[in-house]
mmCIF file of C-alpha atoms in Angstrom:
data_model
loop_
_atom_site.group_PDB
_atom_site.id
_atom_site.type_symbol
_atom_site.label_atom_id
_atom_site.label_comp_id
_atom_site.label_asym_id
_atom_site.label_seq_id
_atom_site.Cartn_x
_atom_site.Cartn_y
_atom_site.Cartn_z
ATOM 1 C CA UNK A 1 0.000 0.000 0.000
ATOM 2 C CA UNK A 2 1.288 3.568 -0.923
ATOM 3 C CA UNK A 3 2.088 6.623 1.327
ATOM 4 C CA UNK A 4 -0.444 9.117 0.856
ATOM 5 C CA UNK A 5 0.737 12.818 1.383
ATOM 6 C CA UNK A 6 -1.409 15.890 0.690
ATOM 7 C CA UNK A 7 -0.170 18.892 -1.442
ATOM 8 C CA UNK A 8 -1.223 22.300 -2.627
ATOM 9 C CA UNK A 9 -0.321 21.744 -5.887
ATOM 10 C CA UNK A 10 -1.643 18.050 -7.813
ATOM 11 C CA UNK A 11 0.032 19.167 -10.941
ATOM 12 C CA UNK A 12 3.732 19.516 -10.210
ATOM 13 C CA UNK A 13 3.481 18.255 -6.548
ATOM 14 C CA UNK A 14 6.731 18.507 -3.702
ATOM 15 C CA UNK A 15 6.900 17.467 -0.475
ATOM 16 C CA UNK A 16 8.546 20.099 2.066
ATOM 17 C CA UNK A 17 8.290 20.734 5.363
ATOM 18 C CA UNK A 18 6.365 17.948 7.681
ATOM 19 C CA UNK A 19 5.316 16.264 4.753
ATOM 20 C CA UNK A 20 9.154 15.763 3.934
ATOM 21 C CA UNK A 21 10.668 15.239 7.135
ATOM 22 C CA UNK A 22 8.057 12.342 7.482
ATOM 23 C CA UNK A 23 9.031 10.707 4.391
ATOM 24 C CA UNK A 24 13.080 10.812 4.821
ATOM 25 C CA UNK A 25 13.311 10.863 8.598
ATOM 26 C CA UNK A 26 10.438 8.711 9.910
ATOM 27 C CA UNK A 27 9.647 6.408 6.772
ATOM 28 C CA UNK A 28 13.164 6.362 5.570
ATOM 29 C CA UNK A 29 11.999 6.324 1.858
ATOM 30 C CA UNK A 30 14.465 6.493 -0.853
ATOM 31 C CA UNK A 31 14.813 7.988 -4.623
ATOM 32 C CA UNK A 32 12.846 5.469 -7.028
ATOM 33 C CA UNK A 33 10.155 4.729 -4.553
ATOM 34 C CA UNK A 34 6.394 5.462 -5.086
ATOM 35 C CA UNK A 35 4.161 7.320 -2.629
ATOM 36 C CA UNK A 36 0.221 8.938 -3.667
ATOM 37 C CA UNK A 37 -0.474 12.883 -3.236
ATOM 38 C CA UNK A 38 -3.559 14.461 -3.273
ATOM 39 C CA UNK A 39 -4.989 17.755 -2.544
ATOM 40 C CA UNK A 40 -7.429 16.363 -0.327
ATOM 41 C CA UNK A 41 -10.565 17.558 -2.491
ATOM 42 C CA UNK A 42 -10.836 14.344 -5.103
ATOM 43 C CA UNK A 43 -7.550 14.639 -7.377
ATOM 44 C CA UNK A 44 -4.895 12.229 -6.720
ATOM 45 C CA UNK A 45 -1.430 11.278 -8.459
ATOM 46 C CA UNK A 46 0.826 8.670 -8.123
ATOM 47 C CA UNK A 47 4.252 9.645 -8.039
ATOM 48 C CA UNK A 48 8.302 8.547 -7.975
ATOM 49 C CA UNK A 49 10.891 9.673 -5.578
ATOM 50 C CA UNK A 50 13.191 11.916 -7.990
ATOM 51 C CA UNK A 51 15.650 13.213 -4.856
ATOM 52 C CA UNK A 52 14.929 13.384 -1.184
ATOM 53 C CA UNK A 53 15.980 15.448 1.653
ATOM 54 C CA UNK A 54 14.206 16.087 5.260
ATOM 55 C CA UNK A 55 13.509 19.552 3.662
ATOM 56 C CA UNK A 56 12.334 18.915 0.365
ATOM 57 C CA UNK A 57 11.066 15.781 -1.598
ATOM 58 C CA UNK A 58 11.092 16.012 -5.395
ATOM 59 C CA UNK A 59 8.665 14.388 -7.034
ATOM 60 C CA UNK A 60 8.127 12.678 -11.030
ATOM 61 C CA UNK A 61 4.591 12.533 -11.565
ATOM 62 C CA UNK A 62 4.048 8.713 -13.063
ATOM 63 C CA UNK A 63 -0.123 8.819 -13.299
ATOM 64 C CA UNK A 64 -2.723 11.019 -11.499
ATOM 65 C CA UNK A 65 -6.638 11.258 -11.972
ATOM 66 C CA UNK A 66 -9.803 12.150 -10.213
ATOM 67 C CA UNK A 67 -12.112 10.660 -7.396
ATOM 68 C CA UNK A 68 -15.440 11.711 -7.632
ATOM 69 C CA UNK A 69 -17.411 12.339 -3.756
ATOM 70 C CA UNK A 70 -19.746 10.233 -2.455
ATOM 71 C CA UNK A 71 -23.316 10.213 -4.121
ATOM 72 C CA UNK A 72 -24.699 10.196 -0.801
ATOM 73 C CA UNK A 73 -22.728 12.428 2.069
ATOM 74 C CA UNK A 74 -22.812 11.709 5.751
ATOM 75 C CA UNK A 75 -21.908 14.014 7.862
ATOM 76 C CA UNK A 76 -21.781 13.889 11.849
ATOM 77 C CA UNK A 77 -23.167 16.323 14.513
ATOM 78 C CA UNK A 78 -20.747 14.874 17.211
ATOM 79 C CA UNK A 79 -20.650 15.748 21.284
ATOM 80 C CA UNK A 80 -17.655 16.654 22.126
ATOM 81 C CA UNK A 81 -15.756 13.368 23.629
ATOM 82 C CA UNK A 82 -13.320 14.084 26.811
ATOM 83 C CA UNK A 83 -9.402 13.474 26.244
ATOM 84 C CA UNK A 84 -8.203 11.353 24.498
ATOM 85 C CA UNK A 85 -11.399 10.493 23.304
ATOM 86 C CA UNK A 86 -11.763 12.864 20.948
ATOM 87 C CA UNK A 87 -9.240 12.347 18.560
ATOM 88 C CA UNK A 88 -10.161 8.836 18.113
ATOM 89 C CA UNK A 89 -13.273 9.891 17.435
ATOM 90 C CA UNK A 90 -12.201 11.652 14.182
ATOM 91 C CA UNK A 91 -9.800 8.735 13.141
ATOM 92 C CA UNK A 92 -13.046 6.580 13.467
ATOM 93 C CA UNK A 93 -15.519 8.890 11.773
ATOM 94 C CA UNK A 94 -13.080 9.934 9.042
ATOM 95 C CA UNK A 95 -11.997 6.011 8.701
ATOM 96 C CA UNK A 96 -15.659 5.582 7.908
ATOM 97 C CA UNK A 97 -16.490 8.355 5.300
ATOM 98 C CA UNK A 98 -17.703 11.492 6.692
ATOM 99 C CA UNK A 99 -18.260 14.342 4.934
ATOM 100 C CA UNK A 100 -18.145 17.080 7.450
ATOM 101 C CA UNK A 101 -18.007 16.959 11.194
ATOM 102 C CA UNK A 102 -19.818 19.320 13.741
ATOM 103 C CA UNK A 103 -18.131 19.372 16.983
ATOM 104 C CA UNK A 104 -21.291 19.725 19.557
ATOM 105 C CA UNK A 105 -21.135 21.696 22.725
ATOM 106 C CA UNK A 106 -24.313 20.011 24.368
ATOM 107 C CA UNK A 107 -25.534 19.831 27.429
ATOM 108 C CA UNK A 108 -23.875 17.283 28.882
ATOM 109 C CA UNK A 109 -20.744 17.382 27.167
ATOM 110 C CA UNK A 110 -17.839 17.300 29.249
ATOM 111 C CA UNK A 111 -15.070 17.554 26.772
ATOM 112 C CA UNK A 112 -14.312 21.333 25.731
ATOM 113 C CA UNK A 113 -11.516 21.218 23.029
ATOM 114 C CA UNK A 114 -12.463 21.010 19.170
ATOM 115 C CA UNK A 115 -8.927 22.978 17.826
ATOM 116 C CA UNK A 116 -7.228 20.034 16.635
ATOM 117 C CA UNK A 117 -9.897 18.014 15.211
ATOM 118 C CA UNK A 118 -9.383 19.055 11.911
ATOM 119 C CA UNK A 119 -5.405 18.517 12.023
ATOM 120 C CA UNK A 120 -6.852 14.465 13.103
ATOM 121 C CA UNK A 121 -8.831 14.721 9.941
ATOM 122 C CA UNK A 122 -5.816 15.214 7.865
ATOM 123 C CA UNK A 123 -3.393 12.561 9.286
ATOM 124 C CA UNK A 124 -6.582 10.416 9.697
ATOM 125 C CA UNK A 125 -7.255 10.983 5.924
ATOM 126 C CA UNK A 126 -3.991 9.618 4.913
ATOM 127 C CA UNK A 127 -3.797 6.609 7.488
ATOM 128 C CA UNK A 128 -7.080 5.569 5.630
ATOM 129 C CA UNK A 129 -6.065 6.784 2.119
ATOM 130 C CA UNK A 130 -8.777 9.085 1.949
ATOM 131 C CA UNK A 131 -8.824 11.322 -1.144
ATOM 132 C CA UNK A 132 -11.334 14.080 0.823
ATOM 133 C CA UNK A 133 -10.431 15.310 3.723
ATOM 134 C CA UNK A 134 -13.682 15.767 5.710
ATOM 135 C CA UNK A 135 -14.043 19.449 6.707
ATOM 136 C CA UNK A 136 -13.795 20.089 10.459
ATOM 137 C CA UNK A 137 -15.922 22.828 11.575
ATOM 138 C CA UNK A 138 -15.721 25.258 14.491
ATOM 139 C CA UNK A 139 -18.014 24.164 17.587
ATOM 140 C CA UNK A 140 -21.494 24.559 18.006
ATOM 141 C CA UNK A 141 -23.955 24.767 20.736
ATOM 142 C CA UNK A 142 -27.616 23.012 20.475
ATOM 143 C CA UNK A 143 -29.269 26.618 18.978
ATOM 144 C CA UNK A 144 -26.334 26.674 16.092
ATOM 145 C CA UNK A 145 -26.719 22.594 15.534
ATOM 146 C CA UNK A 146 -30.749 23.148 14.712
ATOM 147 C CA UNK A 147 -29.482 25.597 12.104
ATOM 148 C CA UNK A 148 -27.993 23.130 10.516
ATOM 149 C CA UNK A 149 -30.613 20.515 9.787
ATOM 150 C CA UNK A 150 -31.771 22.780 6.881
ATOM 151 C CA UNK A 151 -28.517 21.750 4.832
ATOM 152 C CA UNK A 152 -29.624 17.820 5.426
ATOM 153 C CA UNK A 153 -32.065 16.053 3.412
ATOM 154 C CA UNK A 154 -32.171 13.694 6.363
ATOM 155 C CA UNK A 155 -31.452 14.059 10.096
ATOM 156 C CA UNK A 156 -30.696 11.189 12.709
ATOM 157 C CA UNK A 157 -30.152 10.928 16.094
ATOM 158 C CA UNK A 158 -28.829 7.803 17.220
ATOM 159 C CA UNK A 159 -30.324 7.008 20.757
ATOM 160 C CA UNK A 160 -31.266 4.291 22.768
ATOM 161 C CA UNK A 161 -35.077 5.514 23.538
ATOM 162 C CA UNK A 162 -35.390 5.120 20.194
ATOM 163 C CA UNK A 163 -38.659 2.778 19.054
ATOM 164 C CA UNK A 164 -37.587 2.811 15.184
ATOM 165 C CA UNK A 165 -34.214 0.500 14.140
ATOM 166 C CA UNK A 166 -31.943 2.808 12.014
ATOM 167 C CA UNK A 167 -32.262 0.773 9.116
ATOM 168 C CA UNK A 168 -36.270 1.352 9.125
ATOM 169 C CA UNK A 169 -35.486 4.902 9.500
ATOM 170 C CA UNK A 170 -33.007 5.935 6.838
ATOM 171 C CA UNK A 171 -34.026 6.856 3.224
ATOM 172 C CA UNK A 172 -31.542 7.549 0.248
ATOM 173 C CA UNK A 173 -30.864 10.895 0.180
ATOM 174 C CA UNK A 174 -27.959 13.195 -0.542
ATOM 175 C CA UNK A 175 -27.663 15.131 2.350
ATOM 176 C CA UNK A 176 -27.954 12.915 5.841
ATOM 177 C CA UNK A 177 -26.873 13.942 9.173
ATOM 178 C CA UNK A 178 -25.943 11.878 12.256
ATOM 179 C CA UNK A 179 -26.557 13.274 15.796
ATOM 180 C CA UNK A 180 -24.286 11.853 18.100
ATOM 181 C CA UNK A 181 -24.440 12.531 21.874
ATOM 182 C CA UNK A 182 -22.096 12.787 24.628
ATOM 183 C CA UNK A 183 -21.390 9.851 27.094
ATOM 184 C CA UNK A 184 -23.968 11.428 29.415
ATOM 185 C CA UNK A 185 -26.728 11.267 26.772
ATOM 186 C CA UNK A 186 -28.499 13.513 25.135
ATOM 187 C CA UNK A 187 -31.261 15.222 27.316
ATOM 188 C CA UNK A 188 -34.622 15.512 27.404
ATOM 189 C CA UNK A 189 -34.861 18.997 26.742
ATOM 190 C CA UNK A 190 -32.251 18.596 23.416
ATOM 191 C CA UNK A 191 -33.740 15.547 22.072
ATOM 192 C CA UNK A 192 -37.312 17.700 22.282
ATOM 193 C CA UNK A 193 -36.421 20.525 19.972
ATOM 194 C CA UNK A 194 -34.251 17.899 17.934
ATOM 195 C CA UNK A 195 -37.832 16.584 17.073
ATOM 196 C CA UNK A 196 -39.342 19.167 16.604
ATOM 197 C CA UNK A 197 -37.201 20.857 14.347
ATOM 198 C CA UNK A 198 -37.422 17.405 11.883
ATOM 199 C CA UNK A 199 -34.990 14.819 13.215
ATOM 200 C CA UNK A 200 -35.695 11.341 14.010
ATOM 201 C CA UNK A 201 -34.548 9.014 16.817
ATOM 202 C CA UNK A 202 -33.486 5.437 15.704
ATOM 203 C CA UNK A 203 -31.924 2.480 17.155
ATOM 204 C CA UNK A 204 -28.936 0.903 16.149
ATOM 205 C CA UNK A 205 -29.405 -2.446 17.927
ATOM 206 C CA UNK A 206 -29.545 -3.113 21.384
ATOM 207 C CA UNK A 207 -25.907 -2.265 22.156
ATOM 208 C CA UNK A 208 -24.987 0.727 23.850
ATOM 209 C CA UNK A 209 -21.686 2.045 21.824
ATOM 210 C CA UNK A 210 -19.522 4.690 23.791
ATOM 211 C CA UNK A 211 -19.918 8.161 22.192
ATOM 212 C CA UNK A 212 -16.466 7.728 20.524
ATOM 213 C CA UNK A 213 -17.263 4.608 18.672
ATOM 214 C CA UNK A 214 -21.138 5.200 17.882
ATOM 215 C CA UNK A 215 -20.438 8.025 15.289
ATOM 216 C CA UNK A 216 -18.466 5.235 12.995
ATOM 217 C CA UNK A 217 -20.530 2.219 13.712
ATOM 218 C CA UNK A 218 -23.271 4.904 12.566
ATOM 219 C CA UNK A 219 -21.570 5.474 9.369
ATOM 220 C CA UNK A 220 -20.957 2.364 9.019
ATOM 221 C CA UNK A 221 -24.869 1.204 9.237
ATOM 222 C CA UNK A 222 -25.941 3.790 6.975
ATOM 223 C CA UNK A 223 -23.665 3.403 4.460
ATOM 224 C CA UNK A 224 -24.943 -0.168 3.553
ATOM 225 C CA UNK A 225 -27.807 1.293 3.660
ATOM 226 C CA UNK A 226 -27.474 3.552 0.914
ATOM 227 C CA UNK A 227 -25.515 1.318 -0.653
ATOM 228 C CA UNK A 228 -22.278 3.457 -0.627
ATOM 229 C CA UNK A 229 -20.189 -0.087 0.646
#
């Protein structure tokens, strides 16, 4: 499997910086070897190692093309996991295909930091060999997250109290978005206006998945259902 690295520029692309320290200094790669680039929005190329150096990696371009997004995007209203936590929360959900990812200040939320979620998107995106980097973006509270359902064709929130299984619940659409709540749970009070401004509880199973993991088992679910895997 190929090293993917993301670049600026897909059509005469160069590795400095991070990007080149990483390939000389921690992968200990070599002139004549292959690695992927992309710019993280679809276009990809596969290139050769012309020279390397920890400052600068130059680059022969050998093929390159396009990968066109998802049909169907998922994205992922998300409570803000504690610690730890978090970040594999956006290895899992990126892993799994997310679109974009809503960091969610909600009531019971005790984590607090969202900064570097988008940084774990990147290095998440090229663990996976991910040709989209999901976007990351900046928290919301439960008044800014009903704002967003009008972007989503669809709206979910996966909870136990839940009388519908997910899989009776989702339809294909373009747009859908996961809630996801915080270890606490969601409360009474959120999952109220959640309803009431057009979500829908469902039930995925009768497991009860740590708020870390449920966002990707979510993903996971769905995209069967919609027949994206």
């Amino acid at each position: 499997m190929l090293q993917l690295f993301f670049v600026d520029d897909i059509a005469n692309p160069c590795l400095v910086g991070d990007n080149a320290h990483h390939a000389e200094r921690v992968l200990r790669m070599s002139a004549g070897e292959e690695l992927l680039v992309s710019d993280g929005k679809g276009a990809w190329a596969k290139c050769s190692i012309a020279s390397i150096s920890k400052k600068e990696v130059e680059l022969t371009v050998i093929e390159s093309g396009f990968e066109e997004a998802a049909k169907c995007e998922i994205s992922v209203l998300q409570a803000i996991p504690k610690g730890d936590r978090a970040k594999e929360t956006v290895e899992l959900l990126t892993a799994a295909g997310v679109t974009n990812i809503y960091p969610w200040q909600s009531a019971r939320t005790i984590g607090k930091d969202s900064e570097k979620w988008q940084v774990g998107a990147i290095e998440a995106s090229k663990q996976s060999r991910r040709f989209y980097i999901p976007n990351v973006s900046p928290k919301v509270d439960t008044a800014s997250s009903i704002e967003l359902f009008k972007d989503f064709d669809q709206v979910l929130i996966c909870h136990e109290s839940a009388s519908v299984q997910i899989s009776k619940a989702v339809k294909v659409a373009p747009r859908t978005l996961i809630v996801i709540g915080p270890e606490g749970g969601i409360s009474d009070s959120e999952l109220a206006l959640f309803e009431k401004s057009g979500a829908r509880i469902a039930q995925m199973g009768e497991a009860i998945f740590r708020s870390a993991h449920a966002g990707g088992f979510a993903i996971a679910a769905i995209s069967t259902l919609l027949k994206r895997w």
